[in-house]
């Protein structure tokens, strides 16, 4: 992305992340790559002297209303609905309460307190749209995933995204001043599915914490987990849900384990939703396949521990049915581990096919067994891919992501200043061109 000359940088940014807190442990509940994205970019912007306030829904009575996580980053835990027991699909009923909490927080501050609003996921976009009009500042929106795209490849046992979400996404696309996507493919999807103005779309590639995720020895972790130095370890990291397809890895690994008892599988993560702490269904599948003796289930780990899990692995599998980018793939490669990933979404950007890992078309179990088995049988190729993976990952950093986001913010601020009605700017009303497109959304 080209750098704006004398770009107008914000002094304070409001980030909205309704359904998941950046302080939550990725890999459990609804916490995942979006948490990492919000948290990492907020820190990097704060390091540049930009104050960041993150609005998220409180999920515990013990959550303090305001938490300063690092200098320059505040997390505001907004009470909206019961603390526990709400699924992400229930949250649209709480958007009014959440929006009220956001607006009340701003109302206690001087006029013009925030310079830009950045919403993450469609639920947050609905709130950000209201805040934009109330505060008279531009709205930047990142969808992270799109319902229509997810519904094109629904995993067996999963539920399609509802029409409510598709309508909500269309509304946010029409209203946002800038739209941020991870890849050119996502930009094309916004244009083709939601008829977004391409000149309002900014491609900002996510990154990895390259200070944390780097190559290193994994022998100590192997010993802790009861793994031998000559075991061949294939690892899955992420939420245990049909979308992420950990079952594909287990089914693909079963014949490999039967042929070679040195093949082991690590599953690192927890089930999606609330009130669940063990991936019982996946454990049952491992037993049904007769490989439970070779599969180890681990709870989600913070980055300082997760990097050692990666280092202890020979391969990392990312068999998702849909990924807007695939942070696990980049983190694993940064740790020097080749990745076998589904050729979907942004994984084609995250993985350099044939060099830092392999992309597998579709989810045919035979194809996955062949891809993983081929690398298990060729340790020299694995080692070469591991070195290439570490080099490939160096192009993905959160510092660069934050820098590109600031370019998007600058464009939003410049564009917004040119369309504000000076007689009504206090109420947040604008004379921008009306974005009236078709009201229906393709089911």
mmCIF file of C-alpha atoms in Angstrom, residues 118-385:
data_model
loop_
_atom_site.group_PDB
_atom_site.id
_atom_site.type_symbol
_atom_site.label_atom_id
_atom_site.label_comp_id
_atom_site.label_asym_id
_atom_site.label_seq_id
_atom_site.Cartn_x
_atom_site.Cartn_y
_atom_site.Cartn_z
ATOM 1 C CA UNK A 118 -12.815 0.796 13.504
ATOM 2 C CA UNK A 119 -15.326 -2.038 13.820
ATOM 3 C CA UNK A 120 -14.447 -5.735 13.666
ATOM 4 C CA UNK A 121 -17.064 -8.256 12.445
ATOM 5 C CA UNK A 122 -20.580 -7.366 11.346
ATOM 6 C CA UNK A 123 -22.041 -7.083 14.861
ATOM 7 C CA UNK A 124 -19.482 -4.418 15.680
ATOM 8 C CA UNK A 125 -20.147 -2.741 12.346
ATOM 9 C CA UNK A 126 -23.765 -2.178 13.317
ATOM 10 C CA UNK A 127 -22.628 -0.374 16.469
ATOM 11 C CA UNK A 128 -19.819 1.444 14.671
ATOM 12 C CA UNK A 129 -22.258 2.761 12.084
ATOM 13 C CA UNK A 130 -24.355 4.367 14.845
ATOM 14 C CA UNK A 131 -21.273 5.730 16.640
ATOM 15 C CA UNK A 132 -19.949 7.189 13.393
ATOM 16 C CA UNK A 133 -23.141 9.172 12.821
ATOM 17 C CA UNK A 134 -23.400 10.246 16.473
ATOM 18 C CA UNK A 135 -19.765 11.303 16.863
ATOM 19 C CA UNK A 136 -19.196 12.745 13.418
ATOM 20 C CA UNK A 137 -16.095 10.658 12.671
ATOM 21 C CA UNK A 138 -15.367 8.129 9.901
ATOM 22 C CA UNK A 139 -16.075 4.402 10.185
ATOM 23 C CA UNK A 140 -13.506 1.832 9.051
ATOM 24 C CA UNK A 141 -14.813 -1.730 9.027
ATOM 25 C CA UNK A 142 -13.161 -5.149 8.859
ATOM 26 C CA UNK A 143 -15.580 -8.031 8.304
ATOM 27 C CA UNK A 144 -13.008 -10.802 9.002
ATOM 28 C CA UNK A 145 -15.471 -13.299 7.493
ATOM 29 C CA UNK A 146 -18.527 -12.992 5.255
ATOM 30 C CA UNK A 147 -21.662 -15.089 5.702
ATOM 31 C CA UNK A 148 -22.142 -15.636 1.979
ATOM 32 C CA UNK A 149 -18.583 -16.938 1.611
ATOM 33 C CA UNK A 150 -18.870 -19.245 4.622
ATOM 34 C CA UNK A 151 -22.157 -20.608 3.319
ATOM 35 C CA UNK A 152 -20.502 -21.671 0.073
ATOM 36 C CA UNK A 153 -18.532 -24.352 1.951
ATOM 37 C CA UNK A 154 -20.468 -25.386 5.040
ATOM 38 C CA UNK A 155 -18.848 -28.301 6.851
ATOM 39 C CA UNK A 156 -20.860 -31.427 7.624
ATOM 40 C CA UNK A 157 -22.611 -30.913 10.939
ATOM 41 C CA UNK A 158 -22.237 -27.143 10.813
ATOM 42 C CA UNK A 159 -25.065 -24.603 10.494
ATOM 43 C CA UNK A 160 -25.249 -22.080 7.657
ATOM 44 C CA UNK A 161 -24.982 -18.420 8.575
ATOM 45 C CA UNK A 162 -28.450 -16.831 8.906
ATOM 46 C CA UNK A 163 -30.013 -14.321 6.533
ATOM 47 C CA UNK A 164 -30.021 -11.829 9.414
ATOM 48 C CA UNK A 165 -26.242 -11.716 9.286
ATOM 49 C CA UNK A 166 -26.124 -11.337 5.506
ATOM 50 C CA UNK A 167 -28.506 -8.375 5.675
ATOM 51 C CA UNK A 168 -26.497 -6.829 8.501
ATOM 52 C CA UNK A 169 -23.267 -7.228 6.562
ATOM 53 C CA UNK A 170 -24.767 -5.541 3.521
ATOM 54 C CA UNK A 171 -25.853 -2.579 5.644
ATOM 55 C CA UNK A 172 -22.394 -2.140 7.131
ATOM 56 C CA UNK A 173 -20.692 -2.423 3.732
ATOM 57 C CA UNK A 174 -22.982 0.299 2.391
ATOM 58 C CA UNK A 175 -22.322 2.622 5.338
ATOM 59 C CA UNK A 176 -18.611 2.218 6.106
ATOM 60 C CA UNK A 177 -16.245 4.950 4.918
ATOM 61 C CA UNK A 178 -13.425 2.442 4.356
ATOM 62 C CA UNK A 179 -13.487 -1.350 4.189
ATOM 63 C CA UNK A 180 -10.385 -3.287 5.228
ATOM 64 C CA UNK A 181 -9.782 -6.809 3.902
ATOM 65 C CA UNK A 182 -6.955 -9.303 4.273
ATOM 66 C CA UNK A 183 -6.434 -10.278 0.633
ATOM 67 C CA UNK A 184 -7.333 -9.341 -2.921
ATOM 68 C CA UNK A 185 -9.690 -12.326 -2.978
ATOM 69 C CA UNK A 186 -11.649 -10.802 -0.109
ATOM 70 C CA UNK A 187 -11.759 -7.468 -1.912
ATOM 71 C CA UNK A 188 -13.200 -9.190 -4.977
ATOM 72 C CA UNK A 189 -15.801 -10.922 -2.792
ATOM 73 C CA UNK A 190 -16.920 -7.640 -1.247
ATOM 74 C CA UNK A 191 -17.368 -6.171 -4.706
ATOM 75 C CA UNK A 192 -19.083 -9.182 -6.292
ATOM 76 C CA UNK A 193 -21.294 -10.184 -3.358
ATOM 77 C CA UNK A 194 -21.986 -6.903 -1.580
ATOM 78 C CA UNK A 195 -21.397 -4.445 -4.444
ATOM 79 C CA UNK A 196 -18.833 -2.476 -2.442
ATOM 80 C CA UNK A 197 -17.092 0.470 -4.082
ATOM 81 C CA UNK A 198 -13.662 -0.911 -4.909
ATOM 82 C CA UNK A 199 -12.064 2.471 -4.287
ATOM 83 C CA UNK A 200 -13.210 2.271 -0.654
ATOM 84 C CA UNK A 201 -11.544 -1.106 -0.079
ATOM 85 C CA UNK A 202 -8.051 -1.334 1.430
ATOM 86 C CA UNK A 203 -6.038 -4.571 1.440
ATOM 87 C CA UNK A 204 -4.196 -4.894 4.750
ATOM 88 C CA UNK A 205 -2.423 -8.204 5.292
ATOM 89 C CA UNK A 206 -2.411 -9.570 8.872
ATOM 90 C CA UNK A 207 0.814 -10.590 10.515
ATOM 91 C CA UNK A 208 2.477 -12.561 13.262
ATOM 92 C CA UNK A 209 4.377 -11.577 16.369
ATOM 93 C CA UNK A 210 7.784 -12.311 14.884
ATOM 94 C CA UNK A 211 9.507 -11.582 18.195
ATOM 95 C CA UNK A 212 7.602 -14.456 19.783
ATOM 96 C CA UNK A 213 7.195 -16.894 16.906
ATOM 97 C CA UNK A 214 10.644 -17.908 15.726
ATOM 98 C CA UNK A 215 12.494 -21.199 15.126
ATOM 99 C CA UNK A 216 13.913 -22.983 18.131
ATOM 100 C CA UNK A 217 14.325 -26.358 19.833
ATOM 101 C CA UNK A 218 11.199 -28.289 20.796
ATOM 102 C CA UNK A 219 12.732 -31.287 22.514
ATOM 103 C CA UNK A 220 11.857 -30.201 26.047
ATOM 104 C CA UNK A 221 8.178 -29.804 25.169
ATOM 105 C CA UNK A 222 8.183 -33.192 23.462
ATOM 106 C CA UNK A 223 9.532 -34.779 26.615
ATOM 107 C CA UNK A 224 6.896 -33.015 28.709
ATOM 108 C CA UNK A 225 4.167 -34.373 26.433
ATOM 109 C CA UNK A 226 5.580 -37.888 26.427
ATOM 110 C CA UNK A 227 6.678 -37.668 22.806
ATOM 111 C CA UNK A 228 9.897 -39.282 21.585
ATOM 112 C CA UNK A 229 12.539 -37.361 19.693
ATOM 113 C CA UNK A 230 11.933 -39.517 16.599
ATOM 114 C CA UNK A 231 8.140 -39.222 16.647
ATOM 115 C CA UNK A 232 6.651 -37.402 13.662
ATOM 116 C CA UNK A 233 4.243 -34.859 15.136
ATOM 117 C CA UNK A 234 1.383 -33.310 13.169
ATOM 118 C CA UNK A 235 -0.367 -30.479 15.016
ATOM 119 C CA UNK A 236 -3.704 -28.702 14.772
ATOM 120 C CA UNK A 237 -4.192 -25.362 16.561
ATOM 121 C CA UNK A 238 -7.551 -23.607 16.753
ATOM 122 C CA UNK A 239 -11.134 -23.751 17.923
ATOM 123 C CA UNK A 240 -12.683 -27.210 17.862
ATOM 124 C CA UNK A 241 -15.566 -26.632 15.474
ATOM 125 C CA UNK A 242 -16.681 -28.050 12.099
ATOM 126 C CA UNK A 243 -15.495 -24.917 10.262
ATOM 127 C CA UNK A 244 -11.885 -25.545 11.334
ATOM 128 C CA UNK A 245 -12.153 -29.241 10.328
ATOM 129 C CA UNK A 246 -9.924 -30.938 12.919
ATOM 130 C CA UNK A 247 -11.867 -34.119 12.097
ATOM 131 C CA UNK A 248 -10.336 -34.030 8.607
ATOM 132 C CA UNK A 249 -6.879 -34.222 10.158
ATOM 133 C CA UNK A 250 -7.827 -37.161 12.392
ATOM 134 C CA UNK A 251 -9.374 -39.104 9.517
ATOM 135 C CA UNK A 252 -6.392 -38.379 7.259
ATOM 136 C CA UNK A 253 -3.907 -39.339 9.953
ATOM 137 C CA UNK A 254 -5.586 -42.645 10.856
ATOM 138 C CA UNK A 255 -4.040 -44.756 8.041
ATOM 139 C CA UNK A 256 -0.674 -43.058 8.554
ATOM 140 C CA UNK A 257 -0.704 -43.945 12.257
ATOM 141 C CA UNK A 258 -1.722 -47.513 11.419
ATOM 142 C CA UNK A 259 1.254 -47.804 9.064
ATOM 143 C CA UNK A 260 3.744 -45.998 11.282
ATOM 144 C CA UNK A 261 3.372 -45.947 15.089
ATOM 145 C CA UNK A 262 5.811 -43.013 15.272
ATOM 146 C CA UNK A 263 3.179 -40.689 13.790
ATOM 147 C CA UNK A 264 1.499 -38.608 16.514
ATOM 148 C CA UNK A 265 -1.173 -35.907 16.433
ATOM 149 C CA UNK A 266 -1.538 -32.903 18.722
ATOM 150 C CA UNK A 267 -4.881 -31.082 18.936
ATOM 151 C CA UNK A 268 -4.484 -27.709 20.648
ATOM 152 C CA UNK A 269 -7.706 -25.800 21.281
ATOM 153 C CA UNK A 270 -11.126 -25.796 22.877
ATOM 154 C CA UNK A 271 -14.703 -26.087 21.627
ATOM 155 C CA UNK A 272 -16.580 -23.076 20.326
ATOM 156 C CA UNK A 273 -19.464 -21.572 22.249
ATOM 157 C CA UNK A 274 -19.915 -21.238 25.980
ATOM 158 C CA UNK A 275 -20.069 -23.809 28.737
ATOM 159 C CA UNK A 276 -17.794 -26.349 27.018
ATOM 160 C CA UNK A 277 -14.262 -27.143 28.064
ATOM 161 C CA UNK A 278 -13.476 -30.521 26.422
ATOM 162 C CA UNK A 279 -13.739 -31.494 22.749
ATOM 163 C CA UNK A 280 -15.688 -34.650 23.578
ATOM 164 C CA UNK A 281 -16.930 -35.324 20.051
ATOM 165 C CA UNK A 282 -13.420 -35.137 18.611
ATOM 166 C CA UNK A 283 -12.087 -37.391 21.356
ATOM 167 C CA UNK A 284 -14.824 -39.894 20.526
ATOM 168 C CA UNK A 285 -13.856 -39.743 16.846
ATOM 169 C CA UNK A 286 -10.219 -40.512 17.695
ATOM 170 C CA UNK A 287 -11.375 -43.539 19.687
ATOM 171 C CA UNK A 288 -13.706 -44.643 16.882
ATOM 172 C CA UNK A 289 -10.811 -44.436 14.399
ATOM 173 C CA UNK A 290 -8.631 -46.464 16.762
ATOM 174 C CA UNK A 291 -5.988 -43.739 17.054
ATOM 175 C CA UNK A 292 -6.758 -42.261 20.476
ATOM 176 C CA UNK A 293 -3.472 -43.679 21.763
ATOM 177 C CA UNK A 294 -1.611 -41.486 19.247
ATOM 178 C CA UNK A 295 -3.617 -38.294 19.712
ATOM 179 C CA UNK A 296 -2.960 -35.786 22.491
ATOM 180 C CA UNK A 297 -5.510 -33.089 23.293
ATOM 181 C CA UNK A 298 -4.197 -29.880 24.821
ATOM 182 C CA UNK A 299 -6.070 -26.770 25.988
ATOM 183 C CA UNK A 300 -5.402 -23.446 24.242
ATOM 184 C CA UNK A 301 -2.023 -21.936 25.049
ATOM 185 C CA UNK A 302 -0.792 -18.333 25.278
ATOM 186 C CA UNK A 303 1.791 -17.286 22.668
ATOM 187 C CA UNK A 304 4.822 -17.888 24.904
ATOM 188 C CA UNK A 305 3.765 -21.529 25.284
ATOM 189 C CA UNK A 306 2.221 -21.986 21.856
ATOM 190 C CA UNK A 307 5.479 -21.211 20.080
ATOM 191 C CA UNK A 308 7.049 -24.193 21.846
ATOM 192 C CA UNK A 309 4.189 -26.408 20.680
ATOM 193 C CA UNK A 310 4.901 -25.304 17.122
ATOM 194 C CA UNK A 311 8.631 -25.929 17.572
ATOM 195 C CA UNK A 312 7.892 -29.432 18.866
ATOM 196 C CA UNK A 313 5.900 -30.194 15.692
ATOM 197 C CA UNK A 314 7.082 -31.551 12.373
ATOM 198 C CA UNK A 315 4.019 -30.310 10.511
ATOM 199 C CA UNK A 316 1.062 -28.042 11.279
ATOM 200 C CA UNK A 317 -2.255 -28.791 9.575
ATOM 201 C CA UNK A 318 -4.830 -26.084 8.796
ATOM 202 C CA UNK A 319 -7.723 -27.979 7.151
ATOM 203 C CA UNK A 320 -10.359 -25.226 7.556
ATOM 204 C CA UNK A 321 -13.353 -24.972 5.239
ATOM 205 C CA UNK A 322 -13.055 -21.184 5.281
ATOM 206 C CA UNK A 323 -10.278 -18.819 6.372
ATOM 207 C CA UNK A 324 -10.084 -15.122 5.610
ATOM 208 C CA UNK A 325 -6.330 -15.401 6.147
ATOM 209 C CA UNK A 326 -5.059 -18.054 8.571
ATOM 210 C CA UNK A 327 -2.942 -16.671 11.402
ATOM 211 C CA UNK A 328 -2.049 -20.151 12.675
ATOM 212 C CA UNK A 329 -0.399 -20.894 9.332
ATOM 213 C CA UNK A 330 1.777 -17.781 9.571
ATOM 214 C CA UNK A 331 2.671 -18.341 13.229
ATOM 215 C CA UNK A 332 3.698 -21.932 12.568
ATOM 216 C CA UNK A 333 5.839 -20.954 9.589
ATOM 217 C CA UNK A 334 7.465 -18.165 11.600
ATOM 218 C CA UNK A 335 8.442 -20.882 14.097
ATOM 219 C CA UNK A 336 10.109 -22.788 11.240
ATOM 220 C CA UNK A 337 7.406 -25.425 10.723
ATOM 221 C CA UNK A 338 5.943 -26.302 7.306
ATOM 222 C CA UNK A 339 2.158 -26.123 6.953
ATOM 223 C CA UNK A 340 -0.303 -28.343 5.141
ATOM 224 C CA UNK A 341 -3.393 -26.202 4.566
ATOM 225 C CA UNK A 342 -6.662 -26.247 2.689
ATOM 226 C CA UNK A 343 -6.527 -24.139 -0.444
ATOM 227 C CA UNK A 344 -9.274 -21.774 0.717
ATOM 228 C CA UNK A 345 -9.505 -18.037 1.346
ATOM 229 C CA UNK A 346 -6.341 -16.307 2.455
ATOM 230 C CA UNK A 347 -4.385 -19.510 3.063
ATOM 231 C CA UNK A 348 -3.177 -19.258 -0.511
ATOM 232 C CA UNK A 349 -1.402 -16.051 0.515
ATOM 233 C CA UNK A 350 -0.282 -17.244 3.941
ATOM 234 C CA UNK A 351 1.350 -20.432 2.579
ATOM 235 C CA UNK A 352 3.827 -20.516 -0.305
ATOM 236 C CA UNK A 353 2.621 -23.738 -1.928
ATOM 237 C CA UNK A 354 5.406 -26.223 -2.572
ATOM 238 C CA UNK A 355 7.987 -24.108 -0.763
ATOM 239 C CA UNK A 356 6.876 -23.314 2.796
ATOM 240 C CA UNK A 357 4.147 -25.946 2.833
ATOM 241 C CA UNK A 358 1.439 -27.571 0.765
ATOM 242 C CA UNK A 359 -2.028 -26.432 -0.238
ATOM 243 C CA UNK A 360 -4.591 -29.199 -0.534
ATOM 244 C CA UNK A 361 -7.578 -28.637 -2.838
ATOM 245 C CA UNK A 362 -10.812 -29.527 -1.074
ATOM 246 C CA UNK A 363 -11.253 -31.857 1.887
ATOM 247 C CA UNK A 364 -11.041 -35.294 0.355
ATOM 248 C CA UNK A 365 -9.508 -37.481 3.064
ATOM 249 C CA UNK A 366 -7.370 -39.393 0.579
ATOM 250 C CA UNK A 367 -5.802 -36.187 -0.689
ATOM 251 C CA UNK A 368 -5.040 -35.079 2.850
ATOM 252 C CA UNK A 369 -3.532 -38.438 3.743
ATOM 253 C CA UNK A 370 -1.337 -38.279 0.640
ATOM 254 C CA UNK A 371 -0.161 -34.722 1.320
ATOM 255 C CA UNK A 372 0.697 -35.324 4.970
ATOM 256 C CA UNK A 373 2.071 -38.800 4.306
ATOM 257 C CA UNK A 374 4.332 -37.552 1.543
ATOM 258 C CA UNK A 375 6.006 -35.066 3.880
ATOM 259 C CA UNK A 376 6.234 -37.582 6.723
ATOM 260 C CA UNK A 377 8.123 -39.912 4.382
ATOM 261 C CA UNK A 378 10.558 -37.189 3.275
ATOM 262 C CA UNK A 379 12.346 -35.627 6.275
ATOM 263 C CA UNK A 380 14.807 -33.766 4.040
ATOM 264 C CA UNK A 381 11.961 -32.020 2.226
ATOM 265 C CA UNK A 382 10.308 -31.215 5.561
ATOM 266 C CA UNK A 383 13.504 -29.635 6.809
ATOM 267 C CA UNK A 384 13.918 -27.558 3.643
ATOM 268 C CA UNK A 385 10.298 -26.434 3.862
#
